[in-house]
Short mmCIF file of N, CA and C in Angstrom, two decimals:
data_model
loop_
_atom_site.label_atom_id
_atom_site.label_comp_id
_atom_site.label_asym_id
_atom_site.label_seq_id
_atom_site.Cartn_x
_atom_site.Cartn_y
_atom_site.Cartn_z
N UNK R 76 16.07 17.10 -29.41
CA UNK R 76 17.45 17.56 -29.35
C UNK R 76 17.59 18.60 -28.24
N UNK R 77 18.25 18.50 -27.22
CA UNK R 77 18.66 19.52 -26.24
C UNK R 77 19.25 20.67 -26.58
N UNK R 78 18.91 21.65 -26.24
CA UNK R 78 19.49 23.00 -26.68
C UNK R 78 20.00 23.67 -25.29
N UNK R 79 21.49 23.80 -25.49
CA UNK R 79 22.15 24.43 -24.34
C UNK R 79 21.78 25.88 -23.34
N UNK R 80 21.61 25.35 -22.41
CA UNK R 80 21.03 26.50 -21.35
C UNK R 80 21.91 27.58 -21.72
N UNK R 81 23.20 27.58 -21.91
CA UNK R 81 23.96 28.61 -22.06
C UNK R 81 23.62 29.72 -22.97
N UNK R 82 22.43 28.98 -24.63
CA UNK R 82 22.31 29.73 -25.55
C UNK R 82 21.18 30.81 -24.72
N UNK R 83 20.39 30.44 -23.75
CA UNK R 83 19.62 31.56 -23.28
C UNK R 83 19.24 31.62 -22.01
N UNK R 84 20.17 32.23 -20.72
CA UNK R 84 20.92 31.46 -19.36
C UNK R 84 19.90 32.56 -18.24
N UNK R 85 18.30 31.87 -18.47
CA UNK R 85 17.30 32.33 -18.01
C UNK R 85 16.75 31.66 -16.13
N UNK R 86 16.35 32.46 -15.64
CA UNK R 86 15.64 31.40 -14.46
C UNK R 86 14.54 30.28 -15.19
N UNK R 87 13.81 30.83 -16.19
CA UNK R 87 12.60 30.05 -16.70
C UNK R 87 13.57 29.15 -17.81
N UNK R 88 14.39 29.20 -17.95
CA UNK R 88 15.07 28.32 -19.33
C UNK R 88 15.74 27.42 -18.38
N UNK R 89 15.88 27.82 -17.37
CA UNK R 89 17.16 26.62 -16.06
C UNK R 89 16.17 25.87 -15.55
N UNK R 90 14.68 26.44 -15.27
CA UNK R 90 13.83 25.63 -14.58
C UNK R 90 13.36 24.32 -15.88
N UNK R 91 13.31 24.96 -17.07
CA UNK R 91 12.71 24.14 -18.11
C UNK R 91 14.08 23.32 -18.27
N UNK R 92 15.14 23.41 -18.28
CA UNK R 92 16.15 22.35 -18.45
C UNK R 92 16.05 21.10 -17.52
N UNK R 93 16.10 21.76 -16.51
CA UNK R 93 15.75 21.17 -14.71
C UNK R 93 14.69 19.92 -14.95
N UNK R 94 13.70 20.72 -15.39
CA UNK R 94 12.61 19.38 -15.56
C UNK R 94 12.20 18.58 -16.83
N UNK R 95 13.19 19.20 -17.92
CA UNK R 95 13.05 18.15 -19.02
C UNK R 95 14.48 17.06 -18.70
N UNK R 96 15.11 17.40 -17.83
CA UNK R 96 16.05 16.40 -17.54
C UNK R 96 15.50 15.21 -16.62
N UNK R 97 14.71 16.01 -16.04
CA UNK R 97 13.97 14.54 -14.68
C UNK R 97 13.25 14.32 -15.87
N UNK R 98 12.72 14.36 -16.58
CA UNK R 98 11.52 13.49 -17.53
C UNK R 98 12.93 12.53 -18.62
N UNK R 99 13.46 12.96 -19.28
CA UNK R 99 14.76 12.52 -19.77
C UNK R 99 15.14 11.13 -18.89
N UNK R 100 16.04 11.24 -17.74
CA UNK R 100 15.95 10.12 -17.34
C UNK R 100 15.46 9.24 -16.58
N UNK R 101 14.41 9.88 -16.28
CA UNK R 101 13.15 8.67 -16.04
C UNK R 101 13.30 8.02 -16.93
N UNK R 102 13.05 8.25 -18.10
CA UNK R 102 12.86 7.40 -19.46
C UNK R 102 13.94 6.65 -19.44
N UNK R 103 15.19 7.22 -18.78
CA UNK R 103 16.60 6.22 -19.16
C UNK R 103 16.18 5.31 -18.19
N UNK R 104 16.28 5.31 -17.21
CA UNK R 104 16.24 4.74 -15.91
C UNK R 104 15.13 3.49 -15.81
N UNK R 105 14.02 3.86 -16.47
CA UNK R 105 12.58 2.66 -17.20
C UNK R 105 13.34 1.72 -17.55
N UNK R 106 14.50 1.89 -18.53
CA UNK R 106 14.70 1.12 -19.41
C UNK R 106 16.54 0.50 -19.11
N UNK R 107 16.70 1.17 -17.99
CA UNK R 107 18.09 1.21 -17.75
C UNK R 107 18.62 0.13 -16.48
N UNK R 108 18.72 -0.63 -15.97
CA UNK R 108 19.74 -1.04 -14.62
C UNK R 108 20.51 -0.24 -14.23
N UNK R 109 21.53 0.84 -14.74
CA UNK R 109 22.53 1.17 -14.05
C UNK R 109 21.84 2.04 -13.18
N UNK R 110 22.96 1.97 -11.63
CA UNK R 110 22.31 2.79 -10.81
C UNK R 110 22.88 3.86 -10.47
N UNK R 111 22.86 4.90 -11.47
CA UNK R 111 23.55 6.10 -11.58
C UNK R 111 22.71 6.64 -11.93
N UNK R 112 21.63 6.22 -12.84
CA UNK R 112 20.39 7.02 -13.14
C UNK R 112 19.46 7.60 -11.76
N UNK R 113 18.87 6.63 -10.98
CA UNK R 113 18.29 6.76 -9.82
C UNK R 113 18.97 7.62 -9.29
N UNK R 114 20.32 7.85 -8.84
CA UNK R 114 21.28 9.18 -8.09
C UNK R 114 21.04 10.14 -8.90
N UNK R 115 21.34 10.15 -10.19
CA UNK R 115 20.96 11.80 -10.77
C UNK R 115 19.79 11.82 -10.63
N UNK R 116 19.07 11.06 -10.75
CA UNK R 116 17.46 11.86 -10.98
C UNK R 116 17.09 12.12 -9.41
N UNK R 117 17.66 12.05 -7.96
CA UNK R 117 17.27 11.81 -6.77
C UNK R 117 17.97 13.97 -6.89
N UNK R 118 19.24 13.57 -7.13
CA UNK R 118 19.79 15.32 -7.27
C UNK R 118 19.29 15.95 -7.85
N UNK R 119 18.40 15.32 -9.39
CA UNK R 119 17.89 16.70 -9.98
C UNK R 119 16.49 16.87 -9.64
N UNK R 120 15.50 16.28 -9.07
CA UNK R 120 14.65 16.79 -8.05
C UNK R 120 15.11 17.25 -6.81
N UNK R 121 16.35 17.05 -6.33
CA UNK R 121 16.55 18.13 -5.05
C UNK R 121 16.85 19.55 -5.41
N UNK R 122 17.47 19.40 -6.54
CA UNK R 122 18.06 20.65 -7.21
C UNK R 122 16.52 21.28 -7.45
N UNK R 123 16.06 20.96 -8.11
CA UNK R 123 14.65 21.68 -8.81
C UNK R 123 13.73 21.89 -7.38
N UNK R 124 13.93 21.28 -6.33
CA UNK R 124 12.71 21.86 -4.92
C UNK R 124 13.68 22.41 -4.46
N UNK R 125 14.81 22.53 -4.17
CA UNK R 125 15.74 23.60 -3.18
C UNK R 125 16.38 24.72 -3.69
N UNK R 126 16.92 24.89 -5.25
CA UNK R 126 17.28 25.85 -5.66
C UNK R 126 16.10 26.37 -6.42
N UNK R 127 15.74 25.94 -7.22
CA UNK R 127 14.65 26.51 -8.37
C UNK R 127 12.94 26.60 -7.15
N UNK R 128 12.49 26.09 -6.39
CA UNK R 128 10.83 26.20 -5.78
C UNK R 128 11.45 26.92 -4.54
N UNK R 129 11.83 26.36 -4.02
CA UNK R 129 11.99 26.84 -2.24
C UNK R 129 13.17 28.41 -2.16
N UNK R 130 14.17 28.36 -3.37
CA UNK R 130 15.25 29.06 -3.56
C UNK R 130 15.68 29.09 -2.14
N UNK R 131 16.13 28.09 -1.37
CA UNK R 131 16.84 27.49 -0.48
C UNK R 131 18.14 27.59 -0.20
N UNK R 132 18.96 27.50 -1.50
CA UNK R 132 20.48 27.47 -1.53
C UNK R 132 20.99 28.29 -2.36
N UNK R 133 21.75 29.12 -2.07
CA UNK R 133 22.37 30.50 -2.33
C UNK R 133 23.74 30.42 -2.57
N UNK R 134 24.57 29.99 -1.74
CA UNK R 134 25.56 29.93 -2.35
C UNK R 134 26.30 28.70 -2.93
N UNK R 135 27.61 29.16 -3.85
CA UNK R 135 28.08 28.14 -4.64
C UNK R 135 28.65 27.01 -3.95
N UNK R 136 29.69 27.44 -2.74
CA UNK R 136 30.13 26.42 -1.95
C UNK R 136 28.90 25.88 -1.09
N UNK R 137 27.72 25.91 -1.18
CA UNK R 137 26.36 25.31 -0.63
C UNK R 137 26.33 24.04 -1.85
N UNK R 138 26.38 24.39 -2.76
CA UNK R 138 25.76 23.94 -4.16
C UNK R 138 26.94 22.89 -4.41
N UNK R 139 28.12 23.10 -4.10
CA UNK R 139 29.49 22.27 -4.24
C UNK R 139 29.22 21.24 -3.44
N UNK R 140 28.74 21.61 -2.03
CA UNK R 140 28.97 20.25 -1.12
C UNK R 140 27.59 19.58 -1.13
N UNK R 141 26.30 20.10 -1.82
CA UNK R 141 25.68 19.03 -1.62
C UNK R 141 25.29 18.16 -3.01
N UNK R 142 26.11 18.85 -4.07
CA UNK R 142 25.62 18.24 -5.24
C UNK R 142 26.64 17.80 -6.00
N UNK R 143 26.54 16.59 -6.43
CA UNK R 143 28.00 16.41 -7.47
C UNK R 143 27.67 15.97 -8.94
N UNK R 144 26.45 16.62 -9.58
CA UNK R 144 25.89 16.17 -10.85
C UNK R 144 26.90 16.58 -11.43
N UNK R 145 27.80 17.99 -11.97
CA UNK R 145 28.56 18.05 -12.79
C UNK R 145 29.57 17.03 -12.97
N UNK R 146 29.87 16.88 -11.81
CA UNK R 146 30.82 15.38 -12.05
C UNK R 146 30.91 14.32 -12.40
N UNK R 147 29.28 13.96 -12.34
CA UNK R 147 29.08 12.91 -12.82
C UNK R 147 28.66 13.10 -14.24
N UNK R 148 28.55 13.89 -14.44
CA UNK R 148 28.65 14.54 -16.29
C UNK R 148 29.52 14.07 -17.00
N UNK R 149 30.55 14.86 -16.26
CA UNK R 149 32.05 14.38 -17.04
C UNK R 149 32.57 12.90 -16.77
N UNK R 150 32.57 12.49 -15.89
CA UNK R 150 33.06 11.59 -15.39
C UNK R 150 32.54 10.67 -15.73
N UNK R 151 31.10 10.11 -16.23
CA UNK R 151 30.18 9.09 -16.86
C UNK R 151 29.97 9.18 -18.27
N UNK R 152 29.80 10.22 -18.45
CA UNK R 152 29.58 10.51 -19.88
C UNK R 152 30.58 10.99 -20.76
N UNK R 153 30.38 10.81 -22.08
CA UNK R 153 31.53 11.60 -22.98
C UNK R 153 30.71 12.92 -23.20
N UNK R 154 31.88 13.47 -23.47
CA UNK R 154 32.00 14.99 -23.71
C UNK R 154 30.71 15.64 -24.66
N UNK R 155 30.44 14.88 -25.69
CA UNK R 155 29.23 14.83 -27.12
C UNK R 155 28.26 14.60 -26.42
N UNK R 156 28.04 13.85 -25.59
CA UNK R 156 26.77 13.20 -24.77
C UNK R 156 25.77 13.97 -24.45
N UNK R 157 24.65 13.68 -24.77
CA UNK R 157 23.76 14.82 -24.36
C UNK R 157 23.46 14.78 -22.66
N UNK R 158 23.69 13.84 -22.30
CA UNK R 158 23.34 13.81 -20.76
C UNK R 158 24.66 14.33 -20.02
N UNK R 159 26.00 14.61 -20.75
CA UNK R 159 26.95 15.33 -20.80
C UNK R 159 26.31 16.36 -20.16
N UNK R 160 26.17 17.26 -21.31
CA UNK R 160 25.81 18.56 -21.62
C UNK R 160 25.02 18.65 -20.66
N UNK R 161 23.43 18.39 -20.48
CA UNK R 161 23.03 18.48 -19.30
C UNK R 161 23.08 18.32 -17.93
N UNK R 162 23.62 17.66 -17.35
CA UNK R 162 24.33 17.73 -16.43
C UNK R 162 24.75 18.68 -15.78
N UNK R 163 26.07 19.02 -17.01
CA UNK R 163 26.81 20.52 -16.35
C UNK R 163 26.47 21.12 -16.73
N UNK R 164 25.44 21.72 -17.36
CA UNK R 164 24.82 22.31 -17.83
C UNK R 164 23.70 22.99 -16.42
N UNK R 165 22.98 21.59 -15.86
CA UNK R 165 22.52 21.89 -14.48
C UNK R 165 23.23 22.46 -13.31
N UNK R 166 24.57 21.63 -13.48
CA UNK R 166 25.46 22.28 -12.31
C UNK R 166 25.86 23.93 -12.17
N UNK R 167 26.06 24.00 -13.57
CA UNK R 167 26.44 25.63 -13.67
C UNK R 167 25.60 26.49 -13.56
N UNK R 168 24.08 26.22 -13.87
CA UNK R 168 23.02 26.80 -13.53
C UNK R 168 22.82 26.98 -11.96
N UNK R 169 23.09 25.59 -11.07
CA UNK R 169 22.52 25.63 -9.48
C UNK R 169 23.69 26.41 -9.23
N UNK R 170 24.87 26.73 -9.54
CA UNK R 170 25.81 27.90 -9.04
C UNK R 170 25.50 29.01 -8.96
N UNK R 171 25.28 28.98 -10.36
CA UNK R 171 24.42 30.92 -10.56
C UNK R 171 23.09 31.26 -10.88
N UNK R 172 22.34 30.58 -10.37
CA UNK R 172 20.58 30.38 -10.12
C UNK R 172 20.52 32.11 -9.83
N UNK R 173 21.42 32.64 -8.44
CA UNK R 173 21.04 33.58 -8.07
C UNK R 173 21.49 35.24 -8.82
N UNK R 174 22.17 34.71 -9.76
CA UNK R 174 22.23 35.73 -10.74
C UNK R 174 21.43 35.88 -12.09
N UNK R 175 20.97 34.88 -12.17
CA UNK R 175 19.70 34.33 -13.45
C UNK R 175 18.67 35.52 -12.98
N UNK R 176 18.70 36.26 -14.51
CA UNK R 176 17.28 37.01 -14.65
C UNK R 176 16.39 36.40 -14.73
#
C-alpha cells in the first residue's frame, strides 16, 4: 500500500517514493502493452538522476518544462488510483526537492 509522500515530505522519503515507483511500474509495464508506462518510467529515472543524484534542476519552471508526470497522473488515472497519487505526488516533490529537509 503506498503511503503519501506528503504524510512525511523528506529528501530520503521523495528519494524512496522515486524508486519504489520505477520498481512499481516496471512491474506494470512486464505485464502491460500500454505505452504510457515506458514514458513514465523513462521520466521517473530522469527525475531520480537529475533532481534527486546529480541535484541538477533547481527550479520549478525547469521542472515544468521538462517533465509532465503530474499530468499524466491526472489525466490517465483516476483520482483513488494509486499510480494517481504517485505521480503527483512525484511531481510536487521534483518542484520542491530544493526545500526538502
Amino acid at each position: 500500500m503506498y503511503k503519501r509522500f506528503s504524510e512525511m515530505p523528506t529528501k530520503f522519503t521523495y528519494s524512496q517514493v522515486v524508486k519504489d515507483t520505477i520498481t512499481y511500474v516496471k512491474e506494470i509495464s512486464d505485464s502491460n502493452d500500454d505505452p504510457i508506462y515506458p514514458y513514465i518510467l523513462n521520466q521517473l529515472k530522469d527525475i531520480y538522476r537529475e533532481v534527486i543524484t546529480n541535484n541538477s534542476i533547481h527550479e520549478p519552471e525547469d521542472i515544468y518544462d521538462r517533465y509532465d508526470i503530474g499530468a499524466i497522473g491526472v489525466r490517465y488515472f483516476d483520482e483513488n488510483d494509486e499510480m494517481h497519487e504517485r505521480l503527483c505526488d512525484i511531481f510536487y516533490g521534483a518542484v520542491h526537492y530544493k526545500e526538502l529537509k
